[in-house]
Short mmCIF file of N, CA, C and O in Angstrom, two decimals:
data_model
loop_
_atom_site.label_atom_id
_atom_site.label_comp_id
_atom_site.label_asym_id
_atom_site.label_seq_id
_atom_site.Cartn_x
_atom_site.Cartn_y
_atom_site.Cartn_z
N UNK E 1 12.64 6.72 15.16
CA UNK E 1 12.88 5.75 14.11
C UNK E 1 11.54 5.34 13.49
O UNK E 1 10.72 4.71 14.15
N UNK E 2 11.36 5.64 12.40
CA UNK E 2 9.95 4.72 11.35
C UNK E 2 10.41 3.45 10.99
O UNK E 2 11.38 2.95 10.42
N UNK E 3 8.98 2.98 11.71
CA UNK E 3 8.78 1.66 11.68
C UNK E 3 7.75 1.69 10.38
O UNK E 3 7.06 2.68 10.10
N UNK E 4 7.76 0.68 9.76
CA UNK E 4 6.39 0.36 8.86
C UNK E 4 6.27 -1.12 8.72
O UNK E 4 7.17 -1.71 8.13
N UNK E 5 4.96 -1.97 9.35
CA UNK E 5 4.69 -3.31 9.57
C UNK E 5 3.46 -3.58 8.82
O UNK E 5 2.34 -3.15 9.09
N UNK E 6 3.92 -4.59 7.49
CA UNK E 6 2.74 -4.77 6.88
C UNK E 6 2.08 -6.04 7.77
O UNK E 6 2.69 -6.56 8.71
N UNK E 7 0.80 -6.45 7.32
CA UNK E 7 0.36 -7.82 7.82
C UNK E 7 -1.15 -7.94 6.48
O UNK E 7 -1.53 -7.05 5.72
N UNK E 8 -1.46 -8.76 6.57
CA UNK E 8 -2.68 -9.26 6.01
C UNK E 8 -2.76 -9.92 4.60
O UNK E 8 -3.80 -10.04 3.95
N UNK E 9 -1.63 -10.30 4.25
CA UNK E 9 -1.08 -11.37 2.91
C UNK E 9 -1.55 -12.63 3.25
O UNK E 9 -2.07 -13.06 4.28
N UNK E 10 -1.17 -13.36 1.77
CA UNK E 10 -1.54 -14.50 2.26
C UNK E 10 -1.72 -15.05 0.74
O UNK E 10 -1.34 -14.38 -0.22
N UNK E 11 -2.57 -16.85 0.57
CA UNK E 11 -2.91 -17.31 -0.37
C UNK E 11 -4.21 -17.11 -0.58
O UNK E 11 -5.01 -17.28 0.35
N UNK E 12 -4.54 -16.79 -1.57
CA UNK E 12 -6.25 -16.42 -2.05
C UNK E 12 -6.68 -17.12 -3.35
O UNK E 12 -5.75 -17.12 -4.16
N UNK E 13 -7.76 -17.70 -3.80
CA UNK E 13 -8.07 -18.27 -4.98
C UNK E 13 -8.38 -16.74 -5.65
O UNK E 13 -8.94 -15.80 -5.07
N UNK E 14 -7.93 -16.76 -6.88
CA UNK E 14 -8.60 -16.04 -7.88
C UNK E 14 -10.11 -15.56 -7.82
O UNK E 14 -11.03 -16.34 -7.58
N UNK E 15 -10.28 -14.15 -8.06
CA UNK E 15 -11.66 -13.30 -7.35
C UNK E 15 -11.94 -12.80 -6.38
O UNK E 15 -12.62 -11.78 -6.30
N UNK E 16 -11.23 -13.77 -4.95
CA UNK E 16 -11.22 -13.35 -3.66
C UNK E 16 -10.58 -11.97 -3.19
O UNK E 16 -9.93 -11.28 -3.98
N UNK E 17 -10.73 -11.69 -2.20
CA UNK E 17 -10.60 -10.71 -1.36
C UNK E 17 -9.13 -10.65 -0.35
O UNK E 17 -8.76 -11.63 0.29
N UNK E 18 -8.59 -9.71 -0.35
CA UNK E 18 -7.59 -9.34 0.81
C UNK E 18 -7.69 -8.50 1.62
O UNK E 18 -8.03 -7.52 0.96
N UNK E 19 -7.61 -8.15 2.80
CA UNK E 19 -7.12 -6.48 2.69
C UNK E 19 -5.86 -6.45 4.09
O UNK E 19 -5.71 -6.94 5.21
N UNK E 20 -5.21 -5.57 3.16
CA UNK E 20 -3.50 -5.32 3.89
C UNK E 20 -3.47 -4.10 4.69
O UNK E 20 -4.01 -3.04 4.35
N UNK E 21 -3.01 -4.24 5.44
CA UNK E 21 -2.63 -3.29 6.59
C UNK E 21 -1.13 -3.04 6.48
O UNK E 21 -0.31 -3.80 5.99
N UNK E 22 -0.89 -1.66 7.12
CA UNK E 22 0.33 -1.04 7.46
C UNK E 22 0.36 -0.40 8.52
O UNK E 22 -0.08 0.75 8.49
N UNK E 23 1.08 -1.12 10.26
CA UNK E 23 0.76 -0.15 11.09
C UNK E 23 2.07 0.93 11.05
O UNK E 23 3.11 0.38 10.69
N UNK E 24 2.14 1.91 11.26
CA UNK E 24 3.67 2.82 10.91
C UNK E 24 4.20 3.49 12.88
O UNK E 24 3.42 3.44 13.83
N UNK E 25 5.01 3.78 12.92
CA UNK E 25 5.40 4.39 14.21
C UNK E 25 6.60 4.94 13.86
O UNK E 25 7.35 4.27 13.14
N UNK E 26 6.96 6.14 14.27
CA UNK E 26 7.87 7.01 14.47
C UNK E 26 7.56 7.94 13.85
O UNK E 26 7.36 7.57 12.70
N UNK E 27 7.33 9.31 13.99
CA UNK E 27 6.86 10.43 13.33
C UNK E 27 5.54 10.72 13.54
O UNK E 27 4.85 9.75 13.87
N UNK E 28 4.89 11.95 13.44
CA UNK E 28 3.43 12.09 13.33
C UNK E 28 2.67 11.41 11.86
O UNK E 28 3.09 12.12 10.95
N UNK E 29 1.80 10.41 11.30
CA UNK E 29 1.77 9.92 10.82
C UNK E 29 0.64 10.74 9.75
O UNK E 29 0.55 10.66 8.52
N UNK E 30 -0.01 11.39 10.56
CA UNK E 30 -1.24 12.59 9.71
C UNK E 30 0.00 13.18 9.01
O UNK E 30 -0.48 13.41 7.90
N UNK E 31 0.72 13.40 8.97
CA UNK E 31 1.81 14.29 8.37
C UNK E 31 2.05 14.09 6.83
O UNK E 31 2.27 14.98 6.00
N UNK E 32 1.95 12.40 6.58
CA UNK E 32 2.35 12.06 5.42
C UNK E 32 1.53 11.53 4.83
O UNK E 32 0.46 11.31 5.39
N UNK E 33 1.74 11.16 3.56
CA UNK E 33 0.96 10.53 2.39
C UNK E 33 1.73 9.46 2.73
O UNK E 33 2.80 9.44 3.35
N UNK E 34 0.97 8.42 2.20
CA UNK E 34 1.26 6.91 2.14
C UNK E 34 0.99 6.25 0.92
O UNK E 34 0.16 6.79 0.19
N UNK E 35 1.60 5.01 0.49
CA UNK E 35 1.73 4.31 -0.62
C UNK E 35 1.74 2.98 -0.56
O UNK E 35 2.15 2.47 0.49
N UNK E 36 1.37 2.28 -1.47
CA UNK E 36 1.29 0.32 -1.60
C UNK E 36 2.27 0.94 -3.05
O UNK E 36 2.31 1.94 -3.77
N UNK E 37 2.91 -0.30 -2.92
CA UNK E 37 4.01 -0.98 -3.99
C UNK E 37 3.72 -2.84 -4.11
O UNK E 37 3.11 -3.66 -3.42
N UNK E 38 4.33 -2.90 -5.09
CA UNK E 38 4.27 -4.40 -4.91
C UNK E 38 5.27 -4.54 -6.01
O UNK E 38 5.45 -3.60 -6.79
N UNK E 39 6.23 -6.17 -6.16
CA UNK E 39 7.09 -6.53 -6.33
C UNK E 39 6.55 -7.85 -7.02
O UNK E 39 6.06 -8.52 -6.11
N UNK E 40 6.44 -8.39 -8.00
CA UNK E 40 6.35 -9.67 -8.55
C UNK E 40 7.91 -10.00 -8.88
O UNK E 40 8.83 -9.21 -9.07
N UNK E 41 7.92 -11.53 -8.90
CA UNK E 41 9.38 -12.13 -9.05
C UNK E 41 9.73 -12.04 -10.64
O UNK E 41 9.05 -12.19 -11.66
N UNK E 42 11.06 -11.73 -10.38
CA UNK E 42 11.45 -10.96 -11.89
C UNK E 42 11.30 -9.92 -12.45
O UNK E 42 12.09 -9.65 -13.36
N UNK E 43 10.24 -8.98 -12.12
CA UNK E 43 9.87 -8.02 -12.42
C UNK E 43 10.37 -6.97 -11.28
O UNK E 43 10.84 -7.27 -10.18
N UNK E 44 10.14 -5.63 -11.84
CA UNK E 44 10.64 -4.12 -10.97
C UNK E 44 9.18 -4.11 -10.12
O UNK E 44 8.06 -4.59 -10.28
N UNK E 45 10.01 -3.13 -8.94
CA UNK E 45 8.61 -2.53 -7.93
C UNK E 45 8.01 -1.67 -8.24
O UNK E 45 8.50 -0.55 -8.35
N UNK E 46 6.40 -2.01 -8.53
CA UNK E 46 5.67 -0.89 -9.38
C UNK E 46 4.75 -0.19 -8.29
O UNK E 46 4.47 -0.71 -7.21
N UNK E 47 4.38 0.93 -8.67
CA UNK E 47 3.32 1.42 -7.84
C UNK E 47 1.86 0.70 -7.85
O UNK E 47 1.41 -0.05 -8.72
N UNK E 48 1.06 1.25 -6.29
CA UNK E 48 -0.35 0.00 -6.65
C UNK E 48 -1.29 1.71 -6.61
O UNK E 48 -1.86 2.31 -7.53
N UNK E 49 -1.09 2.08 -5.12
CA UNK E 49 -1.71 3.15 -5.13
C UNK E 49 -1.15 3.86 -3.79
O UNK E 49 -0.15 3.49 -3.17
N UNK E 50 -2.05 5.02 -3.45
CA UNK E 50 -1.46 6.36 -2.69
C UNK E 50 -2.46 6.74 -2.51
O UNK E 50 -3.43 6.55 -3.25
N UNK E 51 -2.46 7.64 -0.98
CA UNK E 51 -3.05 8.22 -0.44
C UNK E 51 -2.53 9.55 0.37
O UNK E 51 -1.45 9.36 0.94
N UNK E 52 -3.09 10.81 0.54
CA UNK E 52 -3.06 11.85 1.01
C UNK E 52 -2.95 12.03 2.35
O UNK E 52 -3.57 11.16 2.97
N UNK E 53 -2.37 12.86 3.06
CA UNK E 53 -2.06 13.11 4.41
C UNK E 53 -3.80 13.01 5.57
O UNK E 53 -4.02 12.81 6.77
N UNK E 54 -4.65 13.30 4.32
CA UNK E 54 -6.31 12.99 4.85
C UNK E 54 -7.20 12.09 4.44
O UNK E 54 -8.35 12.07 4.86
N UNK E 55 -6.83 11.43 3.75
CA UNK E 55 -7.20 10.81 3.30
C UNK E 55 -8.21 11.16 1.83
O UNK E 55 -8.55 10.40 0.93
N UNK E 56 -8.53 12.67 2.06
CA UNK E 56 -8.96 12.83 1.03
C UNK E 56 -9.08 13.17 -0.88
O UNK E 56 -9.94 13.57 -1.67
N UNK E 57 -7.34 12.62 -0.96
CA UNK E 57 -7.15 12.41 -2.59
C UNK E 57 -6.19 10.91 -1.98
O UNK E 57 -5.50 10.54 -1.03
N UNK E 58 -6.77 10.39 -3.36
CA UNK E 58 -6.41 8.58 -3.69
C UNK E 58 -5.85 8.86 -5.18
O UNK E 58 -6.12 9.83 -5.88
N UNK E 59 -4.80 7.49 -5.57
CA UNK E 59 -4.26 7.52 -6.75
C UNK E 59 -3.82 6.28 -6.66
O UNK E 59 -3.08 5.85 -5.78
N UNK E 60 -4.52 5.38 -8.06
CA UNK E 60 -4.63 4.04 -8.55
C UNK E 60 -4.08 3.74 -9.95
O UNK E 60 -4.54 4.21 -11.00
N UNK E 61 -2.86 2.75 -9.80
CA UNK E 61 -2.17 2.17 -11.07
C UNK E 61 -3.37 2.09 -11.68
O UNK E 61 -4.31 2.31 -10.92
N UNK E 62 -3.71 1.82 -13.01
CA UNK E 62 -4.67 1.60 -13.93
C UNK E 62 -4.94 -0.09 -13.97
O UNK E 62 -5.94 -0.71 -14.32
N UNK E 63 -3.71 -0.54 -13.49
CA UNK E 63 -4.40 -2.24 -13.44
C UNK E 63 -4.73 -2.67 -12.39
O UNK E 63 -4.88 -3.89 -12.37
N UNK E 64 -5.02 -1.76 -10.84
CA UNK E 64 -6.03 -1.92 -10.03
C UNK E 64 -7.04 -1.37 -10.02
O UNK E 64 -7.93 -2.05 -9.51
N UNK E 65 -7.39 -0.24 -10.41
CA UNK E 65 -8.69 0.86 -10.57
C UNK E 65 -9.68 -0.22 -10.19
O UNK E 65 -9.37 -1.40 -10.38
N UNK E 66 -10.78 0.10 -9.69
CA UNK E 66 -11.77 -0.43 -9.68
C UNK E 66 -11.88 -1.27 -8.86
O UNK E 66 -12.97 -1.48 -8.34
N UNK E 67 -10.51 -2.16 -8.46
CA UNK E 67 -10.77 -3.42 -8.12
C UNK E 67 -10.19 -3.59 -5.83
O UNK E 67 -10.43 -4.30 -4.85
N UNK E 68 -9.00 -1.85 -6.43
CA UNK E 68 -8.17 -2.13 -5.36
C UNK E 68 -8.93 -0.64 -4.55
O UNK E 68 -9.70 0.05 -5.20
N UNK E 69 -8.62 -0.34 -3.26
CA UNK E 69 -9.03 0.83 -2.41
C UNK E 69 -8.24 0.84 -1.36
O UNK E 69 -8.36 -0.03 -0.49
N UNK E 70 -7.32 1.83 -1.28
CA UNK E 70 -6.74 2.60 -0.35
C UNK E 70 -7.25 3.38 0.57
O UNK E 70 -8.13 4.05 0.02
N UNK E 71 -7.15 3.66 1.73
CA UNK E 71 -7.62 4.12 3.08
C UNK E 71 -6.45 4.17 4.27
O UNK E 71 -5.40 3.54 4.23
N UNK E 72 -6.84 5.02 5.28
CA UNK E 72 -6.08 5.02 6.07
C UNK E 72 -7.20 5.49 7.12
O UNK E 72 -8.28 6.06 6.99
N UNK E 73 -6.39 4.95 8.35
CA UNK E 73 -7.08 5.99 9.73
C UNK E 73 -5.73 6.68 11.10
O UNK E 73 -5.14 6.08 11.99
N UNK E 74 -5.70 7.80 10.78
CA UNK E 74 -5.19 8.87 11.35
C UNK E 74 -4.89 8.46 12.61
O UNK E 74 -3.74 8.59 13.00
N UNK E 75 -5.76 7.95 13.35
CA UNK E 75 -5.88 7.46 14.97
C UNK E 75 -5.35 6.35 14.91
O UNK E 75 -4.50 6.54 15.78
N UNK E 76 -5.19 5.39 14.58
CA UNK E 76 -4.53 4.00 14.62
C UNK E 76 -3.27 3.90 13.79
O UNK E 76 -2.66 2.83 13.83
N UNK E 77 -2.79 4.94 12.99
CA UNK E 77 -1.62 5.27 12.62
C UNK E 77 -1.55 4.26 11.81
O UNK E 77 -0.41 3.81 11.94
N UNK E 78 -2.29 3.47 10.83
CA UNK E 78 -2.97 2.96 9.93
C UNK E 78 -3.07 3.00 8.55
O UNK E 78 -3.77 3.91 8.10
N UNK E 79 -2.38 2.04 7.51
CA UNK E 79 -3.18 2.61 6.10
C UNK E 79 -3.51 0.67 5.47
O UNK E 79 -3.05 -0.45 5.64
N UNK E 80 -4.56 1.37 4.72
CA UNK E 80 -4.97 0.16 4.51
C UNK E 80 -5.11 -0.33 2.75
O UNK E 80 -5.10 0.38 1.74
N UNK E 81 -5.20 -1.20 2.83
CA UNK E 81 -5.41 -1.42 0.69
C UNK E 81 -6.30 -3.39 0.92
O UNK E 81 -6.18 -4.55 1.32
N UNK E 82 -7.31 -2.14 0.12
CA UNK E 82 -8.44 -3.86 0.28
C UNK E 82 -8.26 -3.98 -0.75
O UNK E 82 -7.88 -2.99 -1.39
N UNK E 83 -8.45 -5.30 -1.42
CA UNK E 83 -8.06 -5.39 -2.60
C UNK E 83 -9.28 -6.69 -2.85
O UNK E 83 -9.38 -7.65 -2.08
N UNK E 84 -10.09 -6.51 -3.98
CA UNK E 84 -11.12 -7.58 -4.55
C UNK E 84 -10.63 -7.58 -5.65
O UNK E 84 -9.72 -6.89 -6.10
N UNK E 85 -11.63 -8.90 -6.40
CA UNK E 85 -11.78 -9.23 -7.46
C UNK E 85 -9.88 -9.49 -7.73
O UNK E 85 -9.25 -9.19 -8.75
N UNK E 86 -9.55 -9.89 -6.93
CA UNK E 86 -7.89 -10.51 -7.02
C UNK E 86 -7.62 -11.64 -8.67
O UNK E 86 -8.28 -12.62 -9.00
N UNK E 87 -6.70 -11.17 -9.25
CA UNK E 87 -6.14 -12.16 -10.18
C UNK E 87 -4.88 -12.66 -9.78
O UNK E 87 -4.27 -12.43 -8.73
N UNK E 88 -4.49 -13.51 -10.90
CA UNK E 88 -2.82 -14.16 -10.60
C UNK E 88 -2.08 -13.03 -10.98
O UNK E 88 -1.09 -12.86 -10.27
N UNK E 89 -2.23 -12.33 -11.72
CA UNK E 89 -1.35 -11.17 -12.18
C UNK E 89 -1.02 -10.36 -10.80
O UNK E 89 0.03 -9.73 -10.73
N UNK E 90 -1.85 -10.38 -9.81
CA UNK E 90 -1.58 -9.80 -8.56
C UNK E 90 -0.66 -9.84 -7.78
O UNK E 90 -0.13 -8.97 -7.09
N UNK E 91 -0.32 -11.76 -8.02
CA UNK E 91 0.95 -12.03 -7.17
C UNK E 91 1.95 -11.52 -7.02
O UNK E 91 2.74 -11.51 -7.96
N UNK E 92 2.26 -10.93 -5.86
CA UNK E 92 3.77 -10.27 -5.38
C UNK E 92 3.97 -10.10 -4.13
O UNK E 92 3.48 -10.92 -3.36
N UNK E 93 4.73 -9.04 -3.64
CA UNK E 93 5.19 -8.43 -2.60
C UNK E 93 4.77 -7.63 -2.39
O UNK E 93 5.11 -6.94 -3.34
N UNK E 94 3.83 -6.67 -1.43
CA UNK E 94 3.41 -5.68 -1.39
C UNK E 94 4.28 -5.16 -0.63
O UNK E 94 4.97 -6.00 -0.07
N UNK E 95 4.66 -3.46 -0.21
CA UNK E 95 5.29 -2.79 0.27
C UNK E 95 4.18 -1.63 0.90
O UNK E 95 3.63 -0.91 0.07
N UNK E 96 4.00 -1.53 1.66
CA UNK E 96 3.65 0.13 2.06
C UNK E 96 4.95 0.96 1.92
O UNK E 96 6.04 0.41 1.76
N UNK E 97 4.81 2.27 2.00
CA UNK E 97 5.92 3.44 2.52
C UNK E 97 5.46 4.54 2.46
O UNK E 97 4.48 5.04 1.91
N UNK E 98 6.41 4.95 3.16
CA UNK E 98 5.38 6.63 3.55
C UNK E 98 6.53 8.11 3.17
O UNK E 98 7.56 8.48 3.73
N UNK E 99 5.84 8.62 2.08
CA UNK E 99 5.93 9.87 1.68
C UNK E 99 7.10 10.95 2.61
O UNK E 99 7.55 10.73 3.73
N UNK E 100 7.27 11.71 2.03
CA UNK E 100 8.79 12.81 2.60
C UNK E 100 7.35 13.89 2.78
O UNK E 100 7.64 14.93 3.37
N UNK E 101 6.10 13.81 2.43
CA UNK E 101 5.58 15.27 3.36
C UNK E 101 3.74 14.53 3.06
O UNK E 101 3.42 13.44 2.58
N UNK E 102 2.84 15.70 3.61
CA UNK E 102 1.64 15.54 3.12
C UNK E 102 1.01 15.12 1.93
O UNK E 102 0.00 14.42 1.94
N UNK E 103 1.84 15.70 0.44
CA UNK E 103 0.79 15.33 -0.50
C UNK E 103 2.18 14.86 -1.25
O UNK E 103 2.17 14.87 -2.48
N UNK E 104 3.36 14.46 -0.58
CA UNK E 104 4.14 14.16 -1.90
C UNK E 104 4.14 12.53 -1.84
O UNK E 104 3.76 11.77 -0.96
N UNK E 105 4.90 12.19 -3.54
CA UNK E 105 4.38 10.90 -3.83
C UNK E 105 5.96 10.54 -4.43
O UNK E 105 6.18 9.97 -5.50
N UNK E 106 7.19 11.13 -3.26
CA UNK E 106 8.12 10.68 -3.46
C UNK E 106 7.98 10.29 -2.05
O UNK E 106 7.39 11.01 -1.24
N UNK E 107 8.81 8.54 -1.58
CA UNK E 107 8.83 7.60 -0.60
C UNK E 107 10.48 7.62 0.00
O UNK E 107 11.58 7.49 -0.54
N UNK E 108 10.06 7.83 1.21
CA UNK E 108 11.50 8.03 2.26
C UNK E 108 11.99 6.89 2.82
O UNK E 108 13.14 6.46 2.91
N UNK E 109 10.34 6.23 3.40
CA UNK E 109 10.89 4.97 4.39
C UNK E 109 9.63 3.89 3.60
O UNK E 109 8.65 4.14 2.90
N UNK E 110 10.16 2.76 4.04
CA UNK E 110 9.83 1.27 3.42
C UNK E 110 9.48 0.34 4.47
O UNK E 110 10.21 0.31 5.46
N UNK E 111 8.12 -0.69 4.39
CA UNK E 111 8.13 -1.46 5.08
C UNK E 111 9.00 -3.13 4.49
O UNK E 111 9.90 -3.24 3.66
N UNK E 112 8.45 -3.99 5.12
CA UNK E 112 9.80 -5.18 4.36
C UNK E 112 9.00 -5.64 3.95
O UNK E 112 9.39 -6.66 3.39
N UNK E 113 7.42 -5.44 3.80
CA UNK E 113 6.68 -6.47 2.48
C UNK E 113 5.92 -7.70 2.93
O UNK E 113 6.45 -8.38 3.80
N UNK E 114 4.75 -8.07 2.45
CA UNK E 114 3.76 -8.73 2.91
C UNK E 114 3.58 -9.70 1.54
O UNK E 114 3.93 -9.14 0.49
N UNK E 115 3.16 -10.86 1.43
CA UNK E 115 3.26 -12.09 0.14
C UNK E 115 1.85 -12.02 -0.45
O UNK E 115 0.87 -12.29 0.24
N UNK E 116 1.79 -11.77 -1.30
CA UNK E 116 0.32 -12.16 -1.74
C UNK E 116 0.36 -13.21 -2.93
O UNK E 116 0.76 -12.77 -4.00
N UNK E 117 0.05 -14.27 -2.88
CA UNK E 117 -0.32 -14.90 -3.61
C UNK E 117 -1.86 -15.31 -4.73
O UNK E 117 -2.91 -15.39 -4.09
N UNK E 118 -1.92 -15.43 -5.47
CA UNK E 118 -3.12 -15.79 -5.68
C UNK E 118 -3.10 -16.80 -6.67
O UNK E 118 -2.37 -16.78 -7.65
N UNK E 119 -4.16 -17.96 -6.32
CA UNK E 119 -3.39 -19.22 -7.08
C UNK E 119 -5.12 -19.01 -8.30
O UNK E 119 -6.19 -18.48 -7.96
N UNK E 120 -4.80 -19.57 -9.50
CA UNK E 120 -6.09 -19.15 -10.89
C UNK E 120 -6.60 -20.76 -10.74
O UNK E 120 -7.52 -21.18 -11.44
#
């Protein structure tokens, strides 16, 4: 059974710093690509960014570029999304989920979502 447990949300002033974790269990986890989503109220679940079965290709919505960074570690079954230079536009729900193979960037399983707030 895949598990996916976000943690590291929270309230942040505007500019500040986060960074979210996803620990995952069930399956070999090198196997898949992984993903952040996020959910603002009223609005649809958009993509934030993605990462590769190695970590070595990344892919960033255009209204985090720069600001947000995706990572993972293989051994701790791990993916991570630091996120600076935070605005209010940020506020939502984040989601991890993890990919149907190595490099695909269609999502099978879902975690239940971590709060991020950020007050301006």
């Amino acid at each position: 059974q895949v598990q996916l447990i976000e943690s590291g949300g929270g309230l942040v002033q505007a500019g500040g710093s986060l960074r979210l974790s996803c620990a995952a269990s069930g399956g070999t986890f090198s196997n898949y690509a992984m993903g952040w989503f996020r959910q603002a109220p009223g609005k649809e679940r958009e993509f934030v960014a993605s990462i590769n079965w190695s970590g070595g290709s990344t892919v960033y919505a255009d209204s985090v570029k720069g600001r947000f960074t995706i990572s993972r570690d293989n051994a701790k079954n791990t993916v991570y999304l630091q996120m600076n230079s935070l605005k209010s536009e940020d506020t939502a729900v984040y989601y991890c989920a993890r990919a149907y193979g190595r490099r695909s960037r269609e999502y099978e399983h879902w975690g239940q979502g971590t709060q991020v707030t950020v007050s301006s």
